[in-house]
PDB file of C-alpha atoms and ligand atoms in Angstrom:
ATOM      1  CA  MET A 841     -23.315  24.682  81.482  1.00  0.00           C
ATOM      2  CA  ARG A 842     -22.796  23.323  77.970  1.00  0.00           C
ATOM      3  CA  ILE A 843     -24.222  19.863  77.200  1.00  0.00           C
ATOM      4  CA  LEU A 844     -23.376  17.925  74.043  1.00  0.00           C
ATOM      5  CA  VAL A 845     -26.295  15.822  72.830  1.00  0.00           C
ATOM      6  CA  THR A 846     -25.515  12.974  70.433  1.00  0.00           C
ATOM      7  CA  GLY A 847     -28.430  11.343  68.620  1.00  0.00           C
ATOM      8  CA  ALA A 848     -30.042  14.794  68.833  1.00  0.00           C
ATOM      9  CA  THR A 849     -32.071  14.252  65.665  1.00  0.00           C
ATOM     10  CA  GLY A 850     -33.449  10.914  66.924  1.00  0.00           C
ATOM     11  CA  THR A 851     -36.705   9.894  68.573  1.00  0.00           C
ATOM     12  CA  VAL A 852     -35.384  10.441  72.096  1.00  0.00           C
ATOM     13  CA  GLY A 853     -32.580  12.938  71.416  1.00  0.00           C
ATOM     14  CA  ARG A 854     -34.914  15.638  70.063  1.00  0.00           C
ATOM     15  CA  HIS A 855     -36.773  15.650  73.351  1.00  0.00           C
ATOM     16  CA  VAL A 856     -33.536  15.671  75.341  1.00  0.00           C
ATOM     17  CA  VAL A 857     -32.550  18.805  73.404  1.00  0.00           C
ATOM     18  CA  ASP A 858     -35.924  20.488  74.027  1.00  0.00           C
ATOM     19  CA  GLN A 859     -35.960  19.650  77.719  1.00  0.00           C
ATOM     20  CA  LEU A 860     -32.382  20.871  78.262  1.00  0.00           C
ATOM     21  CA  LEU A 861     -33.130  24.141  76.446  1.00  0.00           C
ATOM     22  CA  THR A 862     -36.261  24.624  78.560  1.00  0.00           C
ATOM     23  CA  ALA A 863     -34.110  24.167  81.669  1.00  0.00           C
ATOM     24  CA  GLY A 864     -31.791  26.914  80.435  1.00  0.00           C
ATOM     25  CA  ALA A 865     -28.778  24.781  79.475  1.00  0.00           C
ATOM     26  CA  THR A 866     -26.549  25.587  76.525  1.00  0.00           C
ATOM     27  CA  VAL A 867     -26.979  22.743  74.055  1.00  0.00           C
ATOM     28  CA  ARG A 868     -24.569  21.580  71.377  1.00  0.00           C
ATOM     29  CA  ALA A 869     -25.909  18.863  69.056  1.00  0.00           C
ATOM     30  CA  LEU A 870     -23.845  16.438  67.056  1.00  0.00           C
ATOM     31  CA  THR A 871     -25.201  15.247  63.723  1.00  0.00           C
ATOM     32  CA  ARG A 872     -23.755  13.714  60.593  1.00  0.00           C
ATOM     33  CA  ASP A 873     -25.890  16.067  58.501  1.00  0.00           C
ATOM     34  CA  PRO A 874     -26.506  19.555  59.933  1.00  0.00           C
ATOM     35  CA  ALA A 875     -28.466  20.606  56.820  1.00  0.00           C
ATOM     36  CA  SER A 876     -31.293  18.198  57.592  1.00  0.00           C
ATOM     37  CA  ALA A 877     -31.160  18.340  61.413  1.00  0.00           C
ATOM     38  CA  ARG A 878     -34.246  20.582  61.963  1.00  0.00           C
ATOM     39  CA  LEU A 879     -33.258  21.512  65.525  1.00  0.00           C
ATOM     40  CA  PRO A 880     -34.171  24.736  67.384  1.00  0.00           C
ATOM     41  CA  ALA A 881     -32.162  27.802  66.369  1.00  0.00           C
ATOM     42  CA  LYS A 882     -30.669  28.121  69.864  1.00  0.00           C
ATOM     43  CA  VAL A 883     -28.794  24.818  69.446  1.00  0.00           C
ATOM     44  CA  GLU A 884     -25.109  24.902  68.429  1.00  0.00           C
ATOM     45  CA  LEU A 885     -25.026  22.381  65.586  1.00  0.00           C
ATOM     46  CA  VAL A 886     -21.784  20.504  64.982  1.00  0.00           C
ATOM     47  CA  ARG A 887     -21.095  18.034  62.236  1.00  0.00           C
ATOM     48  CA  GLY A 888     -19.596  14.767  63.452  1.00  0.00           C
ATOM     49  CA  ASP A 889     -19.747  11.006  63.334  1.00  0.00           C
ATOM     50  CA  LEU A 890     -19.391   8.836  66.432  1.00  0.00           C
ATOM     51  CA  GLY A 891     -17.606   6.322  64.227  1.00  0.00           C
ATOM     52  CA  SER A 892     -14.752   8.772  63.589  1.00  0.00           C
ATOM     53  CA  PRO A 893     -14.993  11.343  66.383  1.00  0.00           C
ATOM     54  CA  SER A 894     -12.902  14.512  66.419  1.00  0.00           C
ATOM     55  CA  ALA A 895     -11.666  16.272  69.553  1.00  0.00           C
ATOM     56  CA  GLY A 896     -13.110  19.648  68.551  1.00  0.00           C
ATOM     57  CA  VAL A 897     -16.742  18.726  69.133  1.00  0.00           C
ATOM     58  CA  PHE A 898     -16.069  18.195  72.851  1.00  0.00           C
ATOM     59  CA  ARG A 899     -14.233  21.482  73.433  1.00  0.00           C
ATOM     60  CA  GLY A 900     -16.015  23.574  76.075  1.00  0.00           C
ATOM     61  CA  VAL A 901     -18.485  20.769  76.869  1.00  0.00           C
ATOM     62  CA  ASP A 902     -19.277  19.942  80.528  1.00  0.00           C
ATOM     63  CA  ARG A 903     -21.724  17.070  80.132  1.00  0.00           C
ATOM     64  CA  LEU A 904     -22.485  14.549  77.407  1.00  0.00           C
ATOM     65  CA  PHE A 905     -25.600  12.622  76.368  1.00  0.00           C
ATOM     66  CA  LEU A 906     -24.142   9.606  74.597  1.00  0.00           C
ATOM     67  CA  LEU A 907     -25.900   7.395  72.124  1.00  0.00           C
ATOM     68  CA  SER A 908     -24.499   3.892  71.682  1.00  0.00           C
ATOM     69  CA  ALA A 909     -23.045   4.151  68.183  1.00  0.00           C
ATOM     70  CA  GLY A 910     -19.640   4.143  66.548  1.00  0.00           C
ATOM     71  CA  ASP A 911     -16.402   3.994  68.531  1.00  0.00           C
ATOM     72  CA  SER A 912     -17.565   4.650  72.084  1.00  0.00           C
ATOM     73  CA  ALA A 913     -14.173   3.979  73.709  1.00  0.00           C
ATOM     74  CA  ARG A 914     -12.572   6.677  71.535  1.00  0.00           C
ATOM     75  CA  VAL A 915     -15.495   9.047  72.080  1.00  0.00           C
ATOM     76  CA  VAL A 916     -15.202   8.681  75.852  1.00  0.00           C
ATOM     77  CA  ASP A 917     -11.421   9.226  75.763  1.00  0.00           C
ATOM     78  CA  LEU A 918     -11.783  12.409  73.725  1.00  0.00           C
ATOM     79  CA  ALA A 919     -14.581  13.666  75.941  1.00  0.00           C
ATOM     80  CA  ARG A 920     -12.516  13.137  79.118  1.00  0.00           C
ATOM     81  CA  GLU A 921      -9.445  14.791  77.616  1.00  0.00           C
ATOM     82  CA  ALA A 922     -11.571  17.805  76.625  1.00  0.00           C
ATOM     83  CA  GLY A 923     -12.838  18.252  80.207  1.00  0.00           C
ATOM     84  CA  VAL A 924     -16.279  16.611  80.083  1.00  0.00           C
ATOM     85  CA  ARG A 925     -17.247  15.668  83.669  1.00  0.00           C
ATOM     86  CA  ARG A 926     -20.443  13.651  83.295  1.00  0.00           C
ATOM     87  CA  ILE A 927     -21.826  11.215  80.722  1.00  0.00           C
ATOM     88  CA  VAL A 928     -25.402   9.947  80.502  1.00  0.00           C
ATOM     89  CA  THR A 929     -25.729   7.015  78.109  1.00  0.00           C
ATOM     90  CA  LEU A 930     -28.755   5.851  76.110  1.00  0.00           C
ATOM     91  CA  THR A 931     -28.550   2.084  75.715  1.00  0.00           C
ATOM     92  CA  SER A 932     -31.324  -0.497  76.071  1.00  0.00           C
ATOM     93  CA  ALA A 933     -33.071  -2.841  78.496  1.00  0.00           C
ATOM     94  CA  GLY A 934     -32.294  -5.534  75.901  1.00  0.00           C
ATOM     95  CA  ILE A 935     -28.745  -6.795  76.304  1.00  0.00           C
ATOM     96  CA  ALA A 936     -26.480  -6.408  73.284  1.00  0.00           C
ATOM     97  CA  ASP A 937     -22.682  -6.279  72.921  1.00  0.00           C
ATOM     98  CA  GLU A 938     -22.739  -2.771  71.459  1.00  0.00           C
ATOM     99  CA  TYR A 939     -24.620  -1.348  74.447  1.00  0.00           C
ATOM    100  CA  GLN A 940     -22.431  -3.157  76.965  1.00  0.00           C
ATOM    101  CA  GLU A 941     -19.303  -1.814  75.288  1.00  0.00           C
ATOM    102  CA  THR A 942     -20.604   1.754  75.535  1.00  0.00           C
ATOM    103  CA  GLU A 943     -21.557   1.364  79.189  1.00  0.00           C
ATOM    104  CA  ARG A 944     -18.206  -0.252  80.118  1.00  0.00           C
ATOM    105  CA  SER A 945     -16.229   2.505  78.362  1.00  0.00           C
ATOM    106  CA  VAL A 946     -18.093   5.130  80.337  1.00  0.00           C
ATOM    107  CA  GLU A 947     -17.737   3.300  83.660  1.00  0.00           C
ATOM    108  CA  LYS A 948     -13.981   2.895  83.156  1.00  0.00           C
ATOM    109  CA  SER A 949     -13.508   6.579  82.353  1.00  0.00           C
ATOM    110  CA  GLY A 950     -13.530   7.819  85.948  1.00  0.00           C
ATOM    111  CA  LEU A 951     -16.179  10.404  84.970  1.00  0.00           C
ATOM    112  CA  GLU A 952     -19.604  10.671  86.547  1.00  0.00           C
ATOM    113  CA  TRP A 953     -22.039   8.433  84.691  1.00  0.00           C
ATOM    114  CA  THR A 954     -25.665   7.356  84.505  1.00  0.00           C
ATOM    115  CA  HIS A 955     -27.042   4.680  82.179  1.00  0.00           C
ATOM    116  CA  VAL A 956     -30.554   5.058  80.765  1.00  0.00           C
ATOM    117  CA  ARG A 957     -31.825   1.709  79.462  1.00  0.00           C
ATOM    118  CA  PRO A 958     -35.293   1.932  77.949  1.00  0.00           C
ATOM    119  CA  GLY A 959     -37.413  -1.012  76.901  1.00  0.00           C
ATOM    120  CA  MET A 960     -39.726  -0.868  73.872  1.00  0.00           C
ATOM    121  CA  PHE A 961     -40.278   2.703  72.691  1.00  0.00           C
ATOM    122  CA  ALA A 962     -43.974   3.573  72.358  1.00  0.00           C
ATOM    123  CA  ALA A 963     -42.792   5.308  69.170  1.00  0.00           C
ATOM    124  CA  ASN A 964     -42.359   1.853  67.596  1.00  0.00           C
ATOM    125  CA  LEU A 965     -46.174   1.818  67.419  1.00  0.00           C
ATOM    126  CA  LEU A 966     -45.921   4.381  64.630  1.00  0.00           C
ATOM    127  CA  ASP A 967     -45.301   1.281  62.470  1.00  0.00           C
ATOM    128  CA  TRP A 968     -49.035   0.637  62.883  1.00  0.00           C
ATOM    129  CA  ALA A 969     -50.059   4.066  61.554  1.00  0.00           C
ATOM    130  CA  ARG A 970     -50.509   2.990  57.954  1.00  0.00           C
ATOM    131  CA  GLY A 971     -52.860   0.080  58.780  1.00  0.00           C
ATOM    132  CA  ILE A 972     -54.831   2.185  61.252  1.00  0.00           C
ATOM    133  CA  LYS A 973     -55.207   5.047  58.776  1.00  0.00           C
ATOM    134  CA  ALA A 974     -56.191   2.710  55.967  1.00  0.00           C
ATOM    135  CA  GLY A 975     -58.853   0.717  57.805  1.00  0.00           C
ATOM    136  CA  GLY A 976     -58.477   0.760  61.579  1.00  0.00           C
ATOM    137  CA  VAL A 977     -56.626  -2.570  61.542  1.00  0.00           C
ATOM    138  CA  VAL A 978     -53.269  -3.751  62.875  1.00  0.00           C
ATOM    139  CA  ARG A 979     -51.937  -7.036  61.470  1.00  0.00           C
ATOM    140  CA  GLU A 980     -49.006  -8.682  63.215  1.00  0.00           C
ATOM    141  CA  PRO A 981     -47.974 -11.995  64.794  1.00  0.00           C
ATOM    142  CA  CYS A 982     -47.657 -12.757  68.525  1.00  0.00           C
ATOM    143  CA  ALA A 983     -50.869 -11.060  69.677  1.00  0.00           C
ATOM    144  CA  GLN A 984     -50.269 -12.123  73.256  1.00  0.00           C
ATOM    145  CA  ALA A 985     -46.782 -10.623  73.536  1.00  0.00           C
ATOM    146  CA  ARG A 986     -47.104  -8.347  76.561  1.00  0.00           C
ATOM    147  CA  GLN A 987     -44.815  -5.336  76.387  1.00  0.00           C
ATOM    148  CA  THR A 988     -44.518  -2.106  78.355  1.00  0.00           C
ATOM    149  CA  PRO A 989     -44.151   0.715  75.790  1.00  0.00           C
ATOM    150  CA  VAL A 990     -42.397   3.778  77.196  1.00  0.00           C
ATOM    151  CA  HIS A 991     -43.023   7.322  75.937  1.00  0.00           C
ATOM    152  CA  GLU A 992     -39.944   8.878  74.307  1.00  0.00           C
ATOM    153  CA  GLN A 993     -40.530  12.047  76.320  1.00  0.00           C
ATOM    154  CA  ASP A 994     -40.268  10.049  79.560  1.00  0.00           C
ATOM    155  CA  ILE A 995     -36.987   8.497  78.420  1.00  0.00           C
ATOM    156  CA  ALA A 996     -35.716  11.965  77.532  1.00  0.00           C
ATOM    157  CA  ALA A 997     -36.913  13.402  80.838  1.00  0.00           C
ATOM    158  CA  VAL A 998     -34.982  10.792  82.824  1.00  0.00           C
ATOM    159  CA  ALA A 999     -31.864  11.494  80.752  1.00  0.00           C
ATOM    160  CA  ALA A1000     -32.254  15.277  81.094  1.00  0.00           C
ATOM    161  CA  THR A1001     -32.709  14.919  84.861  1.00  0.00           C
ATOM    162  CA  ALA A1002     -29.502  12.900  85.155  1.00  0.00           C
ATOM    163  CA  LEU A1003     -27.660  15.428  82.976  1.00  0.00           C
ATOM    164  CA  LEU A1004     -28.861  18.484  84.848  1.00  0.00           C
ATOM    165  CA  PHE A1005     -29.062  17.410  88.484  1.00  0.00           C
ATOM    166  CA  ASP A1006     -26.840  15.649  91.031  1.00  0.00           C
ATOM    167  CA  GLY A1007     -27.742  12.415  92.768  1.00  0.00           C
ATOM    168  CA  HIS A1008     -27.747  10.114  89.731  1.00  0.00           C
ATOM    169  CA  ASN A1009     -24.051   9.260  89.504  1.00  0.00           C
ATOM    170  CA  GLY A1010     -23.434   5.501  89.172  1.00  0.00           C
ATOM    171  CA  HIS A1011     -27.112   4.680  88.644  1.00  0.00           C
ATOM    172  CA  THR A1012     -28.483   2.420  85.915  1.00  0.00           C
ATOM    173  CA  TYR A1013     -32.072   3.306  85.119  1.00  0.00           C
ATOM    174  CA  THR A1014     -33.981   0.586  83.292  1.00  0.00           C
ATOM    175  CA  LEU A1015     -37.209   2.117  82.038  1.00  0.00           C
ATOM    176  CA  SER A1016     -40.632   0.828  81.087  1.00  0.00           C
ATOM    177  CA  GLY A1017     -44.032   2.348  80.555  1.00  0.00           C
ATOM    178  CA  PRO A1018     -46.699   2.032  83.286  1.00  0.00           C
ATOM    179  CA  GLU A1019     -48.684  -0.876  81.764  1.00  0.00           C
ATOM    180  CA  SER A1020     -47.949  -4.340  80.431  1.00  0.00           C
ATOM    181  CA  LEU A1021     -50.209  -4.671  77.377  1.00  0.00           C
ATOM    182  CA  SER A1022     -50.878  -7.373  74.798  1.00  0.00           C
ATOM    183  CA  LYS A1023     -50.917  -6.168  71.193  1.00  0.00           C
ATOM    184  CA  PRO A1024     -54.737  -6.009  70.976  1.00  0.00           C
ATOM    185  CA  GLU A1025     -54.640  -3.915  74.173  1.00  0.00           C
ATOM    186  CA  GLN A1026     -52.006  -1.601  72.660  1.00  0.00           C
ATOM    187  CA  ALA A1027     -54.158  -1.231  69.537  1.00  0.00           C
ATOM    188  CA  ALA A1028     -57.214  -0.473  71.696  1.00  0.00           C
ATOM    189  CA  ALA A1029     -55.232   2.130  73.670  1.00  0.00           C
ATOM    190  CA  ILE A1030     -54.383   3.928  70.426  1.00  0.00           C
ATOM    191  CA  GLY A1031     -58.028   3.631  69.349  1.00  0.00           C
ATOM    192  CA  ALA A1032     -59.154   5.232  72.617  1.00  0.00           C
ATOM    193  CA  ALA A1033     -56.835   8.178  71.958  1.00  0.00           C
ATOM    194  CA  ILE A1034     -58.034   8.832  68.429  1.00  0.00           C
ATOM    195  CA  GLY A1035     -61.685   7.915  68.870  1.00  0.00           C
ATOM    196  CA  LEU A1036     -61.601   4.914  66.531  1.00  0.00           C
ATOM    197  CA  ASP A1037     -62.288   1.225  67.049  1.00  0.00           C
ATOM    198  CA  VAL A1038     -58.865  -0.224  66.188  1.00  0.00           C
ATOM    199  CA  ARG A1039     -58.910  -4.000  65.606  1.00  0.00           C
ATOM    200  CA  PHE A1040     -55.965  -6.377  65.907  1.00  0.00           C
ATOM    201  CA  GLU A1041     -55.731  -9.306  63.484  1.00  0.00           C
ATOM    202  CA  GLU A1042     -53.144 -11.931  64.282  1.00  0.00           C
ATOM    203  CA  LEU A1043     -50.934 -13.179  61.451  1.00  0.00           C
ATOM    204  CA  THR A1044     -48.583 -16.131  61.553  1.00  0.00           C
ATOM    205  CA  PRO A1045     -44.905 -15.096  61.568  1.00  0.00           C
ATOM    206  CA  HIS A1046     -44.678 -16.433  58.008  1.00  0.00           C
ATOM    207  CA  GLU A1047     -47.643 -14.363  56.773  1.00  0.00           C
ATOM    208  CA  TRP A1048     -46.272 -11.250  58.484  1.00  0.00           C
ATOM    209  CA  ARG A1049     -42.809 -11.645  56.932  1.00  0.00           C
ATOM    210  CA  ALA A1050     -44.354 -11.991  53.490  1.00  0.00           C
ATOM    211  CA  ARG A1051     -46.768  -9.050  53.845  1.00  0.00           C
ATOM    212  CA  SER A1052     -44.690  -6.532  55.783  1.00  0.00           C
ATOM    213  CA  GLY A1053     -41.544  -6.556  53.683  1.00  0.00           C
ATOM    214  CA  VAL A1054     -39.511  -6.125  56.880  1.00  0.00           C
ATOM    215  CA  PRO A1055     -35.899  -7.216  56.174  1.00  0.00           C
ATOM    216  CA  ASP A1056     -35.157 -10.726  57.478  1.00  0.00           C
ATOM    217  CA  LEU A1057     -32.628  -9.593  60.103  1.00  0.00           C
ATOM    218  CA  VAL A1058     -35.057  -7.085  61.596  1.00  0.00           C
ATOM    219  CA  ALA A1059     -37.920  -9.593  61.403  1.00  0.00           C
ATOM    220  CA  ASP A1060     -35.843 -12.199  63.271  1.00  0.00           C
ATOM    221  CA  PHE A1061     -34.940  -9.619  65.925  1.00  0.00           C
ATOM    222  CA  LEU A1062     -38.561  -8.540  66.441  1.00  0.00           C
ATOM    223  CA  LEU A1063     -39.990 -12.077  66.415  1.00  0.00           C
ATOM    224  CA  ASP A1064     -37.479 -13.094  69.045  1.00  0.00           C
ATOM    225  CA  ILE A1065     -38.552 -10.214  71.319  1.00  0.00           C
ATOM    226  CA  TRP A1066     -42.277 -10.840  70.732  1.00  0.00           C
ATOM    227  CA  GLN A1067     -42.041 -14.598  71.261  1.00  0.00           C
ATOM    228  CA  ARG A1068     -40.182 -14.060  74.529  1.00  0.00           C
ATOM    229  CA  ALA A1069     -42.738 -11.468  75.662  1.00  0.00           C
ATOM    230  CA  THR A1070     -45.501 -14.002  74.943  1.00  0.00           C
ATOM    231  CA  THR A1071     -44.196 -16.485  77.477  1.00  0.00           C
ATOM    232  CA  ARG A1072     -42.583 -13.926  79.790  1.00  0.00           C
ATOM    233  CA  PRO A1073     -44.472 -10.608  79.846  1.00  0.00           C
ATOM    234  CA  GLU A1074     -42.148  -7.606  80.110  1.00  0.00           C
ATOM    235  CA  PRO A1075     -42.281  -6.186  83.655  1.00  0.00           C
ATOM    236  CA  VAL A1076     -43.668  -2.806  84.649  1.00  0.00           C
ATOM    237  CA  LEU A1077     -40.831  -0.941  86.360  1.00  0.00           C
ATOM    238  CA  PRO A1078     -41.192   1.972  88.803  1.00  0.00           C
ATOM    239  CA  THR A1079     -38.073   3.807  87.559  1.00  0.00           C
ATOM    240  CA  VAL A1080     -39.640   6.659  85.563  1.00  0.00           C
ATOM    241  CA  GLU A1081     -41.806   7.633  88.526  1.00  0.00           C
ATOM    242  CA  GLU A1082     -38.936   7.214  90.995  1.00  0.00           C
ATOM    243  CA  VAL A1083     -36.662   9.538  89.004  1.00  0.00           C
ATOM    244  CA  LEU A1084     -39.242  12.087  87.837  1.00  0.00           C
ATOM    245  CA  GLY A1085     -41.627  12.087  90.809  1.00  0.00           C
ATOM    246  CA  ARG A1086     -44.645  11.559  88.538  1.00  0.00           C
ATOM    247  CA  PRO A1087     -46.100   8.490  86.818  1.00  0.00           C
ATOM    248  CA  ALA A1088     -44.856   7.333  83.420  1.00  0.00           C
ATOM    249  CA  ARG A1089     -47.169   8.194  80.526  1.00  0.00           C
ATOM    250  CA  THR A1090     -49.567   5.520  79.229  1.00  0.00           C
ATOM    251  CA  VAL A1091     -49.892   4.339  75.620  1.00  0.00           C
ATOM    252  CA  THR A1092     -53.156   6.270  75.335  1.00  0.00           C
ATOM    253  CA  GLU A1093     -51.373   9.452  76.479  1.00  0.00           C
ATOM    254  CA  TRP A1094     -48.609   8.727  73.975  1.00  0.00           C
ATOM    255  CA  ALA A1095     -51.165   8.206  71.171  1.00  0.00           C
ATOM    256  CA  VAL A1096     -52.899  11.506  72.034  1.00  0.00           C
ATOM    257  CA  ASP A1097     -49.518  13.193  71.506  1.00  0.00           C
ATOM    258  CA  HIS A1098     -49.232  11.417  68.119  1.00  0.00           C
ATOM    259  CA  ALA A1099     -52.913  11.487  67.099  1.00  0.00           C
ATOM    260  CA  GLY A1100     -52.089  13.237  63.830  1.00  0.00           C
ATOM    261  CA  ASP A1101     -49.946  10.276  62.766  1.00  0.00           C
ATOM    262  CA  PHE A1102     -52.882   7.869  63.074  1.00  0.00           C
ATOM    263  CA  ARG A1103     -55.654   9.896  61.414  1.00  0.00           C
TER     264      ARG A1103
HETATM  265  N1  LIG B2169     -36.829   1.523  69.396  1.00  0.00           N
HETATM  266  C1  LIG B2169     -36.775   0.902  70.554  1.00  0.00           C
HETATM  267  O1  LIG B2169     -37.742   0.261  71.004  1.00  0.00           O
HETATM  268  C2  LIG B2169     -35.514   0.991  71.382  1.00  0.00           C
HETATM  269  C3  LIG B2169     -35.522   0.432  72.651  1.00  0.00           C
HETATM  270  C4  LIG B2169     -34.383   0.549  73.435  1.00  0.00           C
HETATM  271  C5  LIG B2169     -33.260   1.200  72.964  1.00  0.00           C
HETATM  272  N2  LIG B2169     -33.270   1.718  71.700  1.00  0.00           N
HETATM  273  C6  LIG B2169     -32.034   2.417  71.272  1.00  0.00           C
HETATM  274  O2  LIG B2169     -32.154   3.806  71.521  1.00  0.00           O
HETATM  275  C7  LIG B2169     -31.217   4.522  70.722  1.00  0.00           C
HETATM  276  C8  LIG B2169     -31.854   5.760  70.128  1.00  0.00           C
HETATM  277  O3  LIG B2169     -32.877   5.376  69.308  1.00  0.00           O
HETATM  278  P1  LIG B2169     -33.748   6.462  68.562  1.00  0.00           P
HETATM  279  O4  LIG B2169     -34.930   5.713  68.001  1.00  0.00           O
HETATM  280  O5  LIG B2169     -33.965   7.648  69.441  1.00  0.00           O
HETATM  281  O6  LIG B2169     -32.796   6.884  67.398  1.00  0.00           O
HETATM  282  P2  LIG B2169     -33.227   7.163  65.928  1.00  0.00           P
HETATM  283  O7  LIG B2169     -34.503   7.917  65.920  1.00  0.00           O
HETATM  284  O8  LIG B2169     -33.113   5.902  65.140  1.00  0.00           O
HETATM  285  O9  LIG B2169     -32.072   8.145  65.496  1.00  0.00           O
HETATM  286  C9  LIG B2169     -30.752   7.725  65.415  1.00  0.00           C
HETATM  287  C10 LIG B2169     -29.881   8.857  65.923  1.00  0.00           C
HETATM  288  O10 LIG B2169     -28.565   8.361  66.021  1.00  0.00           O
HETATM  289  C11 LIG B2169     -27.681   9.263  65.395  1.00  0.00           C
HETATM  290  N3  LIG B2169     -26.566   8.465  64.876  1.00  0.00           N
HETATM  291  C12 LIG B2169     -26.623   7.219  64.370  1.00  0.00           C
HETATM  292  N4  LIG B2169     -25.392   6.813  64.002  1.00  0.00           N
HETATM  293  C13 LIG B2169     -24.544   7.842  64.288  1.00  0.00           C
HETATM  294  C14 LIG B2169     -23.148   8.036  64.135  1.00  0.00           C
HETATM  295  N5  LIG B2169     -22.360   7.106  63.592  1.00  0.00           N
HETATM  296  N6  LIG B2169     -22.627   9.204  64.553  1.00  0.00           N
HETATM  297  C15 LIG B2169     -23.405  10.172  65.083  1.00  0.00           C
HETATM  298  N7  LIG B2169     -24.743  10.049  65.246  1.00  0.00           N
HETATM  299  C16 LIG B2169     -25.303   8.894  64.853  1.00  0.00           C
HETATM  300  C17 LIG B2169     -28.489   9.947  64.328  1.00  0.00           C
HETATM  301  O11 LIG B2169     -27.937  11.214  64.089  1.00  0.00           O
HETATM  302  P3  LIG B2169     -27.776  11.903  62.630  1.00  0.00           P
HETATM  303  O12 LIG B2169     -28.524  11.053  61.642  1.00  0.00           O
HETATM  304  O13 LIG B2169     -28.373  13.262  62.823  1.00  0.00           O
HETATM  305  O14 LIG B2169     -26.316  11.933  62.416  1.00  0.00           O
HETATM  306  C18 LIG B2169     -29.867  10.044  65.006  1.00  0.00           C
HETATM  307  O15 LIG B2169     -29.949  11.204  65.797  1.00  0.00           O
HETATM  308  C19 LIG B2169     -30.699   3.513  69.698  1.00  0.00           C
HETATM  309  O16 LIG B2169     -29.411   3.075  70.098  1.00  0.00           O
HETATM  310  C20 LIG B2169     -31.695   2.361  69.804  1.00  0.00           C
HETATM  311  O17 LIG B2169     -31.103   1.126  69.465  1.00  0.00           O
HETATM  312  C21 LIG B2169     -34.380   1.642  70.913  1.00  0.00           C
END
């Protein structure tokens, strides 16, 4: 079985590739820049852009892992015409037009489909690495935002399961990690993994914008999520465990896997 993985060089896609290879699948990976892809030698690398897809990349492909980017309606049409039978999408627990468009295109295609909708990636916590390395401190606003970071390998495992096995057709899997944690608790969970007392210092949104240099659009997006999660904590969902038959990984487990990034 040949599976085309889009977003294969991304945070989740790399693990989808690894897990499919481990399961013995033939993996083709789409990237805009094969020279810098750094994927395992067994992967068939194809150059392509989801914004201007070409039919050739889908030839001989049975199943597709589809990132929400570019012209998804066209991508889905080309995939169906080439004989792809199943599409697993990677969208988001957060509603956005782009994600909805991708999901609708896939649902209308008549192919088998599964949607994987993760919440906050634990990998976003890599943004804290510099402050932790420099002095064991995280400085951000909205300390009491309670989120449920999900390990990228768990997201990939759910996607790989839906790609490889039957029984997931027509399912939408919204994913979270196993704990709803405030930011000081997330910082402490990383500290526990690396054996360091990591402190959280709360900034005002204004101070954070000025210090972090995060572009305004991104800052607005993040502040909106954090402010919402302060009044309405993000829920812990059972989906990872239901699909995989084992608990989702904690933030401390995630930080152990990334300890080198924080030391
Ligand atoms: N971070 C979060 O908390 C979070 C939460 C929920 C959902 N998400 C969503 O999850 C998805 C994956 O995120 P990620 O962090 O794994 O990705 P990422 O690390 O940012 O990597 C982006 C990937 O998308 C590919 N890509 C982007 N535009 C493309 C295009 N026009 N044509 C082909 N490939 C394209 C890139 O491939 P090349 O550069 O190799 O071409 C790369 O593999 C995104 O849609 C993101 O919005 C993120």
